[in-house]
Short mmCIF file of C-alpha atoms and ligand atoms in Angstrom, two decimals:
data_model
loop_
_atom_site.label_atom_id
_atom_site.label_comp_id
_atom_site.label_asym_id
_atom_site.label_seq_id
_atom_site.Cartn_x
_atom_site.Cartn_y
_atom_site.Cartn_z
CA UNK A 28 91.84 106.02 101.32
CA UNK A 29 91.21 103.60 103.68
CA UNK A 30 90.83 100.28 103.95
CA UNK A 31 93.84 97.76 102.31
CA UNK A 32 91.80 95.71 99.83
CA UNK A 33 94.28 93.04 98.69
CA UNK A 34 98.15 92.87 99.67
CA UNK A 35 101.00 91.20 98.35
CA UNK A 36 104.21 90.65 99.79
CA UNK A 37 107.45 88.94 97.35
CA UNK A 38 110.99 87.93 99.36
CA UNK A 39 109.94 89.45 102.34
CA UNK A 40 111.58 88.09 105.30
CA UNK A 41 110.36 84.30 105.29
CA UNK A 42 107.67 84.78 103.10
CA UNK A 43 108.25 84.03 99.42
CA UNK A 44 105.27 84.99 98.22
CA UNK A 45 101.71 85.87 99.31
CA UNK A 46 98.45 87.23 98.51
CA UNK A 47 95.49 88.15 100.64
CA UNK A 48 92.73 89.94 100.01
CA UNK A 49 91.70 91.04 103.39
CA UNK A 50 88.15 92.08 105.18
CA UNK A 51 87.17 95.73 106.09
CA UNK A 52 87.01 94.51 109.71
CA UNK A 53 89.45 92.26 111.52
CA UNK A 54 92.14 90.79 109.55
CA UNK A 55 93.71 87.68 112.40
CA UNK A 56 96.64 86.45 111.42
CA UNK A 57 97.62 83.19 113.89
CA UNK A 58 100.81 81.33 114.02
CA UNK A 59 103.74 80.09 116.16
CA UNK A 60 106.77 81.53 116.89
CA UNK A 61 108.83 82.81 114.18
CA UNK A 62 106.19 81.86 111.48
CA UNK A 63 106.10 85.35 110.06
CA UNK A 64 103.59 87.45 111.94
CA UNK A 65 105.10 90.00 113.09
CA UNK A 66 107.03 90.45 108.99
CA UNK A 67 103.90 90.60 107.92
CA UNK A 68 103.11 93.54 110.11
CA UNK A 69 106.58 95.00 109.41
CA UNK A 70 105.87 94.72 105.26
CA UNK A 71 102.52 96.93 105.35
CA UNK A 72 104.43 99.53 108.09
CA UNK A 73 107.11 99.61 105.52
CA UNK A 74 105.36 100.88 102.38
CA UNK A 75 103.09 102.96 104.50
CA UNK A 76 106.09 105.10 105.69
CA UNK A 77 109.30 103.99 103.94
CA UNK A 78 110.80 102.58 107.36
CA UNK A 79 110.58 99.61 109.37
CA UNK A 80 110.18 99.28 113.22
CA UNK A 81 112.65 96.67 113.54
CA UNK A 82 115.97 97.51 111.75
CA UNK A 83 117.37 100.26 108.95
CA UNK A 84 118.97 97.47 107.06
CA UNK A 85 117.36 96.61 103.97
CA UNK A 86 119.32 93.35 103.57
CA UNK A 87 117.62 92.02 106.74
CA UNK A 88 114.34 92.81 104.84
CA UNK A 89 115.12 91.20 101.82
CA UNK A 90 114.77 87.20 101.57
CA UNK A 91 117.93 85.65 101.99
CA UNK A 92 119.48 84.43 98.91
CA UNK A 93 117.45 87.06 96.81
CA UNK A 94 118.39 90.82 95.24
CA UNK A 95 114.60 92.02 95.99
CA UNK A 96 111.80 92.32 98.16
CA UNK A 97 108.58 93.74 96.43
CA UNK A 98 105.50 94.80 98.31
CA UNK A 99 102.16 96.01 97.26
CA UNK A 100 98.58 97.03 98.42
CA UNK A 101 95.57 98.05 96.81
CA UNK A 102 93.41 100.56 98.99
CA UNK A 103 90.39 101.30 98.63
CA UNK A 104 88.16 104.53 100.07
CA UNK A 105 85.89 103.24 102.47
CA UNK A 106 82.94 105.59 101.32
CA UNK A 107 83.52 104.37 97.74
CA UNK A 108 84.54 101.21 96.38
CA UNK A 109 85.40 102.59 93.00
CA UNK A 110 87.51 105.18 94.29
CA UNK A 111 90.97 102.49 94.90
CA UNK A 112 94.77 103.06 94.13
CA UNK A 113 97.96 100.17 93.67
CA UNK A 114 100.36 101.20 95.70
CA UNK A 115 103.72 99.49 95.38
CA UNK A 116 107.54 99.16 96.84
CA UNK A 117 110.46 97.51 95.23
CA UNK A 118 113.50 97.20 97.59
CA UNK A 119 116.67 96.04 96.37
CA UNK A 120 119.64 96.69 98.34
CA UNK A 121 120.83 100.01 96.53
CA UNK A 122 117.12 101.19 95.35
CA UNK A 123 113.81 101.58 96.52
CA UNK A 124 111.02 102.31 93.49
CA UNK A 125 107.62 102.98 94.80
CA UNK A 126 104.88 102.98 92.40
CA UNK A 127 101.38 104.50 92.83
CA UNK A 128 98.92 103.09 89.67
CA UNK A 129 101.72 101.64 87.88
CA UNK A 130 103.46 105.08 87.74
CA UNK A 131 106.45 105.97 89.28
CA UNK A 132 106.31 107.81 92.80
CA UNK A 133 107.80 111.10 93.52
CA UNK A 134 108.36 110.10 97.20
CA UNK A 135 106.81 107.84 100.53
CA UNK A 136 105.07 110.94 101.10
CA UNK A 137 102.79 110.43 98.48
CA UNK A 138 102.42 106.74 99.91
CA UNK A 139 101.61 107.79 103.05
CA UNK A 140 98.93 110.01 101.92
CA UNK A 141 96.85 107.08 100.53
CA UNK A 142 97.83 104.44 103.25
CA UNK A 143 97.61 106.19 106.71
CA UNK A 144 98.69 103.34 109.16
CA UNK A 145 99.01 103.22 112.89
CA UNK A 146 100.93 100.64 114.59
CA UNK A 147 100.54 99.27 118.31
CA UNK A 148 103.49 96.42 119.38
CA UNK A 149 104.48 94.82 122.53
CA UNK A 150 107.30 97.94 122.40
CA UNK A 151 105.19 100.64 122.09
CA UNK A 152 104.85 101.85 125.77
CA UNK A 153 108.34 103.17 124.43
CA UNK A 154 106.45 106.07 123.34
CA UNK A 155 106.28 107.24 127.04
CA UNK A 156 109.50 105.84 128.33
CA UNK A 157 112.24 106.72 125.63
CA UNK A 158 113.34 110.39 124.66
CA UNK A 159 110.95 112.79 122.98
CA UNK A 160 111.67 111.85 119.49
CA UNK A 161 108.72 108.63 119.51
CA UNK A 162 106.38 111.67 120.90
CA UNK A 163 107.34 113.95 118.09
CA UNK A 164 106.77 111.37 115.24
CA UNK A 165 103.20 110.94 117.09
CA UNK A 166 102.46 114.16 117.40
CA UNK A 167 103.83 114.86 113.18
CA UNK A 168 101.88 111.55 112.19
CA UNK A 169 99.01 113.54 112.97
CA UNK A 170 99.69 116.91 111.66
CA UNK A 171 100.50 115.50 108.62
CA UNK A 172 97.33 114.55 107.71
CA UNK A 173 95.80 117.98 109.56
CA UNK A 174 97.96 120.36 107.79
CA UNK A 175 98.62 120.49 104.45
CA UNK A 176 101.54 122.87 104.39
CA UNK A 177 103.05 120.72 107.71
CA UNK A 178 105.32 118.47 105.47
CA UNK A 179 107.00 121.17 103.38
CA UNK A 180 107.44 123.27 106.67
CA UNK A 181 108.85 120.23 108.36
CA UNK A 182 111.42 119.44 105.28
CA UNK A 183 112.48 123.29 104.96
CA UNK A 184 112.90 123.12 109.14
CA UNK A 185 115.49 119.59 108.86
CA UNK A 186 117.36 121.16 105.94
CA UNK A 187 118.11 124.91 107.71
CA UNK A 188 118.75 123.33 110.85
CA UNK A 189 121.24 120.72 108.95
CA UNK A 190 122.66 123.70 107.22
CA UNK A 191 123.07 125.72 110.74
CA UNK A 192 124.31 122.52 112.76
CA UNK A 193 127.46 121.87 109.96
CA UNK A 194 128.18 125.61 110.28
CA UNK A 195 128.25 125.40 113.74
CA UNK A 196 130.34 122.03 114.32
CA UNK A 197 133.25 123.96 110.96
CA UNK A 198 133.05 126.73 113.40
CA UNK A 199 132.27 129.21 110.46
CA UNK A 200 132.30 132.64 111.16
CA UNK A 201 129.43 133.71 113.39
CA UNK A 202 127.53 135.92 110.76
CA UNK A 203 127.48 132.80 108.23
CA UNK A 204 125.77 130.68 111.03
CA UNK A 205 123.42 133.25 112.19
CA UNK A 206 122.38 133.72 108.74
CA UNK A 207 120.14 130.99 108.75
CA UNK A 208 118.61 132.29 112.17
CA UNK A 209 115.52 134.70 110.69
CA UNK A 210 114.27 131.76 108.75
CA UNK A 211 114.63 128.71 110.77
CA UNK A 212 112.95 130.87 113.68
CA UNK A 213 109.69 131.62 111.14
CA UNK A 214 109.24 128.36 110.56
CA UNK A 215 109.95 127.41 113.90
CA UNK A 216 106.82 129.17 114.92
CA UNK A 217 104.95 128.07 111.98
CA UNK A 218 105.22 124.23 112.98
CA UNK A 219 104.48 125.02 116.13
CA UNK A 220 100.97 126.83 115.79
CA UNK A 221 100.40 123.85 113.90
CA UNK A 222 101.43 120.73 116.79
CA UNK A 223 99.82 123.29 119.30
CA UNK A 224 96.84 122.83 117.69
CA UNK A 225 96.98 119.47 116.67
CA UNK A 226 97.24 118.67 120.63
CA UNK A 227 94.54 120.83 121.90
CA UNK A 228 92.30 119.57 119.11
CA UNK A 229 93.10 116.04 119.87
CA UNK A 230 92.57 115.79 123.74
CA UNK A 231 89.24 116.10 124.36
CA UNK A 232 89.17 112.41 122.08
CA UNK A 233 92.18 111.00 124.62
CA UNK A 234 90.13 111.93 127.43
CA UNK A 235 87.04 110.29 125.64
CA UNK A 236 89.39 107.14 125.31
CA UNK A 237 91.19 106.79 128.67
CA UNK A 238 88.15 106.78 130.11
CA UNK A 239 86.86 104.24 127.86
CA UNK A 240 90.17 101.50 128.37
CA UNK A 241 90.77 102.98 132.04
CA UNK A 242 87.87 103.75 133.83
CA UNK A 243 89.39 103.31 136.95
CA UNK A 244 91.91 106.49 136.84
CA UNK A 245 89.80 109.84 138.34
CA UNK A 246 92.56 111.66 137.00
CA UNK A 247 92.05 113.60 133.69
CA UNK A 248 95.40 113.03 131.26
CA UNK A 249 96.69 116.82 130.67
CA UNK A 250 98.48 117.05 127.63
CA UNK A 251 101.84 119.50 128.01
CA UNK A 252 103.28 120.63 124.93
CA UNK A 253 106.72 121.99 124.90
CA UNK A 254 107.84 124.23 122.19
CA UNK A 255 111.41 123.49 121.74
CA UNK A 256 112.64 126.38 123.84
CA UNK A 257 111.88 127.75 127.06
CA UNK A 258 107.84 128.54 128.09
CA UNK A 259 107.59 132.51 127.81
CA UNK A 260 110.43 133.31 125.62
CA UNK A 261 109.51 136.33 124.38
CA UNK A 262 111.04 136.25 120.94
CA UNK A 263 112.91 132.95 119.77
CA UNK A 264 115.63 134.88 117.43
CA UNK A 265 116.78 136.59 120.63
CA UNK A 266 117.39 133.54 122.48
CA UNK A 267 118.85 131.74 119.46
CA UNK A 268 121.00 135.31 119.16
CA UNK A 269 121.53 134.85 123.60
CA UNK A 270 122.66 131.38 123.19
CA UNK A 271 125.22 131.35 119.95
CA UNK A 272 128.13 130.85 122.27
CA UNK A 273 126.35 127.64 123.95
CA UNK A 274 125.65 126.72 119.95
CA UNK A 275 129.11 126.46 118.91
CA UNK A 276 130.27 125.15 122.26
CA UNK A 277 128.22 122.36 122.10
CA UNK A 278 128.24 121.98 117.87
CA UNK A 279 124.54 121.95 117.66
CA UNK A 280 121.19 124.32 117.98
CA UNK A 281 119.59 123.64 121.45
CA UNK A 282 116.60 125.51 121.14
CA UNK A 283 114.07 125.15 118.57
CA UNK A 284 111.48 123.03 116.80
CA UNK A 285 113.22 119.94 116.48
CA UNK A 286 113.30 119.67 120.71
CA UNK A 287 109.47 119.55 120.62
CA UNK A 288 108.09 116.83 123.15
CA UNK A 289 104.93 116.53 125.08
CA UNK A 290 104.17 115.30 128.58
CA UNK A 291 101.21 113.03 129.80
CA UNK A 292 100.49 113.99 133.45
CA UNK A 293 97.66 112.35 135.53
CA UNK A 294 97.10 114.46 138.82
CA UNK A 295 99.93 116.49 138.15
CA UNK A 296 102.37 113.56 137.62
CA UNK A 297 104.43 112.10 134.52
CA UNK A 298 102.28 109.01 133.57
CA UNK A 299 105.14 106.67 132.84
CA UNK A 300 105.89 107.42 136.85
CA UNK A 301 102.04 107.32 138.06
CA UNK A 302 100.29 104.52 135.15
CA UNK A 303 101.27 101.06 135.40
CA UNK A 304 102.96 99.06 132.61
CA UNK A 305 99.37 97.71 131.89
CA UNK A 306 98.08 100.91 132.20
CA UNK A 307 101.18 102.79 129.92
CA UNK A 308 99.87 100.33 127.26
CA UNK A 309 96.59 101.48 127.59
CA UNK A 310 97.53 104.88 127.61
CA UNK A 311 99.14 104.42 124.26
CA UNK A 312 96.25 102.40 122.68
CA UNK A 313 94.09 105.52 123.86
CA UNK A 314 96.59 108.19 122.48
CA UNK A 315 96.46 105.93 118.86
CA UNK A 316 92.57 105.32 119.21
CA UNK A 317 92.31 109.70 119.44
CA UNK A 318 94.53 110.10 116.72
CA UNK A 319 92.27 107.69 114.92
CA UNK A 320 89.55 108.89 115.70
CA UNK A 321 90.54 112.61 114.97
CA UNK A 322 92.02 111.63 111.53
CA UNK A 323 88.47 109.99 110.45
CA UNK A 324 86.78 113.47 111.34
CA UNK A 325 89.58 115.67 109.08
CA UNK A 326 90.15 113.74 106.49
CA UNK A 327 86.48 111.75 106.29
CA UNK A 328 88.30 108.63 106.16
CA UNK A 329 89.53 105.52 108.69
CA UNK A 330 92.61 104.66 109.45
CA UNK A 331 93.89 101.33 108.96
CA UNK A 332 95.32 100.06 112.64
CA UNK A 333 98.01 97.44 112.45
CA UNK A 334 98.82 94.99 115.87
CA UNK A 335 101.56 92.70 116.33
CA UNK A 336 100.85 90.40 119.17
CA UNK A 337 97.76 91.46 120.59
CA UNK A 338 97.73 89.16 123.45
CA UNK A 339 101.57 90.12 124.67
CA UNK A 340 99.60 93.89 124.35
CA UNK A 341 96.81 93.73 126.38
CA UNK A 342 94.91 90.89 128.81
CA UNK A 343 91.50 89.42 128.20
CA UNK A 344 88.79 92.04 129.26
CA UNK A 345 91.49 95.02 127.86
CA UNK A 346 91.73 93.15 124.38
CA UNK A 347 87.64 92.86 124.40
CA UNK A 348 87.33 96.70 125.03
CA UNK A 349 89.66 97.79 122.50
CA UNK A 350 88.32 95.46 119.95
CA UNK A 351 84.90 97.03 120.44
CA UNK A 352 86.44 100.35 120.24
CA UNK A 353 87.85 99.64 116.41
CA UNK A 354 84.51 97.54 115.45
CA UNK A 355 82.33 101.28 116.37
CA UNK A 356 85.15 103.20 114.65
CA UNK A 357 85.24 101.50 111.79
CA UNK A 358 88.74 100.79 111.69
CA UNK A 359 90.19 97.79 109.39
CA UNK A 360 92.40 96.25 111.59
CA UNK A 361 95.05 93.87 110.69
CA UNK A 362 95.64 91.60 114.23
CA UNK A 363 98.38 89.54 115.04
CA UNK A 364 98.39 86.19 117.96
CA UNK A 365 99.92 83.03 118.37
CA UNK A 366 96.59 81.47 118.98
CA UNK A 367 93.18 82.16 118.13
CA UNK A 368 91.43 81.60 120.85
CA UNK A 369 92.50 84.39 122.66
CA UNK A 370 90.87 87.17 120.08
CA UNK A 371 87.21 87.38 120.54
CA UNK A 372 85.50 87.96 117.35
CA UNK A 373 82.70 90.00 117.52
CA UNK A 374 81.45 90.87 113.66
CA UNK A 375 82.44 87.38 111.91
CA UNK A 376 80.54 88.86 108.84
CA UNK A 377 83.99 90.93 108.74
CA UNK A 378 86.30 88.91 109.87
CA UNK A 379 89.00 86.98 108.28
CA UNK A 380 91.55 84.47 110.06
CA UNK A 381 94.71 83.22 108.25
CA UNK A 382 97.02 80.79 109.54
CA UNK A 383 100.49 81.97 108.54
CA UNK A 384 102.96 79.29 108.30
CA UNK A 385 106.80 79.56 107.13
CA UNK A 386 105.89 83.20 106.22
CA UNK A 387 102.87 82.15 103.91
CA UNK A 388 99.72 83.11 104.97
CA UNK A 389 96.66 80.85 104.56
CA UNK A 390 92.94 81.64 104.80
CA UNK A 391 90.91 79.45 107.17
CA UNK A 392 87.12 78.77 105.84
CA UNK A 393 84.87 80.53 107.36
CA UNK A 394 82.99 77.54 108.87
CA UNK A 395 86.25 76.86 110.91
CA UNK A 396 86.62 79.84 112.70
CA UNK A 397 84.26 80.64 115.93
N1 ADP B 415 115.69 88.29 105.52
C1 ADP B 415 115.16 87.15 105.94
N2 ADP B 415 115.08 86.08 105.11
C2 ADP B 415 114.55 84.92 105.52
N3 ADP B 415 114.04 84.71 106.74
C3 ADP B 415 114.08 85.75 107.61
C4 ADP B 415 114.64 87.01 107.26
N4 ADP B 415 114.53 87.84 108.34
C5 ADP B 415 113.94 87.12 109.29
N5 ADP B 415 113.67 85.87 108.89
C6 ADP B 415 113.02 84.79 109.63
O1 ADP B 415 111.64 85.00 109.52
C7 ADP B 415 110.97 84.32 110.57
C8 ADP B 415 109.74 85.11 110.97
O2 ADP B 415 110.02 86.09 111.90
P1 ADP B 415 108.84 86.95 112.56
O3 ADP B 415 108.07 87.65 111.52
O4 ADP B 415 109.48 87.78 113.61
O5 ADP B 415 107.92 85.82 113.20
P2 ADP B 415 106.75 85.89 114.29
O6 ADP B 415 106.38 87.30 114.50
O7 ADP B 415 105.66 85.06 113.70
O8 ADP B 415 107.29 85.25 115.54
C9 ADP B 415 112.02 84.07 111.63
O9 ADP B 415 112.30 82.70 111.67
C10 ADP B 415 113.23 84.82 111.12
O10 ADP B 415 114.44 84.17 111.44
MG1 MG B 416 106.44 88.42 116.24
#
């Protein structure tokens, strides 16, 4: 499901209430500082994964002065137009309710499934810089949608390990720690098959796009996946078994699939040492573009691509290319600036531009756009 038909957004942030019904192609969104862009971004993040990229406080979501914040989207399958669903979010400040068709959801999961979302901020060269946990969600975003049996693997992994880590840090007795060891290690190696071949199946696309937004690097990227545990370990349950002492010392379980990470080397180098900032962000807008593009190919459908401050992202010619890139994938893509002049539109047949003031988005006719 595909493209976000209409959205609707109740005490969220500085918006009080507003409804758009949005284009399959670009979706611009102008407005000064602090008139609600970047909320606006943050609301269709939010129901699309259950978090935002800017705080874990609900009450900073919530209008001020009111008990709720509701948000909704209807999507709609971009090889059908019949074929649509209402997805919806209530957030008070003790309860969340999501809704899919007016009936209660089981969990964000099933959200997510329906409304697959990338994001690209001014902070998301933070992929490369920060510790390997921003890699990991990238790398999960996409096996998600791969593998069906990823998400129940991935749940079973968080609550063994949990289970193991509070047995370590009581300091229970070693057999009541290491009983957990057989089956954390199974699906240890389960999840892994599955990122391993999430990454080789998605570089041949990054090399398609780096070369498309960076022509100038000779350099192929090479992907490194780490495991979680040391390259040739012959059998992970030994190692688990070799390191128990480290374990308790230390209250946690070093090795295993939950220290996953991957490295981006150009000629044999770490790219956040070798790729400059402008280049990092290009880097990252080719690593979403593959996972786009490699999503659309498994599942048959776009994703939706949201942007907060395009200009602050890229400069002029890098903001044409990528443009082009989403107009040939197909990609509805939601497009945030503080002026319009410096987005190029290049399909105004599927374009939109909206003018947000004081958090309230308004749709500029047509004739007034260029
Ligand atoms: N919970 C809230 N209730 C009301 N206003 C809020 C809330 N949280 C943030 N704001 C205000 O919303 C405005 C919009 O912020 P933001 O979306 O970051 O704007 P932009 O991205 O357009 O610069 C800011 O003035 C901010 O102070
Ligand atoms: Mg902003």
């Amino acid at each position: 499901m595909t493209q976000i038909r209409q959205f609707n957004l109740q005490n969220f942030r500085n918006c009080s209430q507003a409804q758009c019904s949005l284009s399959s192609g670009l979706n611009l969104f102008v407005g000064d500082n602090a008139a609600g862009k970047t909320s606006l971004i943050e609301a269709i993040w939010l129901l699309a994964t259950g978090r935002s990229f800017r705080t874990s406080k609900t009450q900073h979501l919530i209008q001020h002065h009111q008990n709720e914040s509701t948000l909704f989207c209807e999507v709609v399958s971009s090889h059908d137009a019949l074929k649509s669903h209402r997805l919806g979010m209530q957030k008070s400040a003790v309860q969340t309710t999501l809704r899919i068709d007016g009936e209660t959801a089981k969990g964000q999961i099933h959200i997510a499934e329906l409304l697959p979302v990338q994001l690209l901020t001014p902070e998301s060269h933070r992929l490369l810089e920060e510790g390997p946990k921003a890699r990991r969600q990238f790398m999960d975003w996409g096996c998600f949608y791969q593998s069906q049996e990823f998400i129940q693997l991935w749940r079973q992994h968080q609550r063994i390990l949990k289970q193991r880590n509070h047995a370590l840090k009581r300091r229970l007795p070693r057999e009541q720690i290491q009983l957990w060891d057989p089956q954390l290690v199974e699906i240890a190696l389960k999840i892994d098959a599955i990122r391993q071949a999430y990454l080789e199946a998605l570089t041949p696309y990054l090399l398609t796009f780096c070369q498309a937004l960076m022509p100038e690097i000779e350099e192929e990227v090479v992907c490194q996946y780490r495991s979680g545990w040391p390259k040739n370990t012959p059998n992970l349950l030994d190692l688990m078994t070799q390191n128990f002492a480290k374990d308790v010392q230390l209250g946690h379980t070093q090795h295993g699939a939950h220290r996953a990470d991957i490295r981006f080397k150009f000629g044999g180098l770490e790219a956040i040492n070798t790729l400059s900032r402008g280049q990092q962000k290009l880097f990252v807008c080719a690593l979403l573009l593959a996972q786009a593009s490699l999503h659309e190919k498994v599942v048959n459908e776009p994703v939706i691509m949201l942007i907060d401050d395009l200009p602050a992202e890229l400069d002029e010619t890098h903001r044409l290319k990528l443009l082009e890139l989403l107009q040939i994938l197909n990609i509805q893509h939601l497009i945030t600036s503080t002026s319009e002049s410096l987005i190029p539109i290049l399909a105004p047949e599927t374009t939109q531009i909206w003018h947000i003031q004081a958090g309230n988005p308004i749709l500029q006719k047509p004739e007034t756009s260029n």
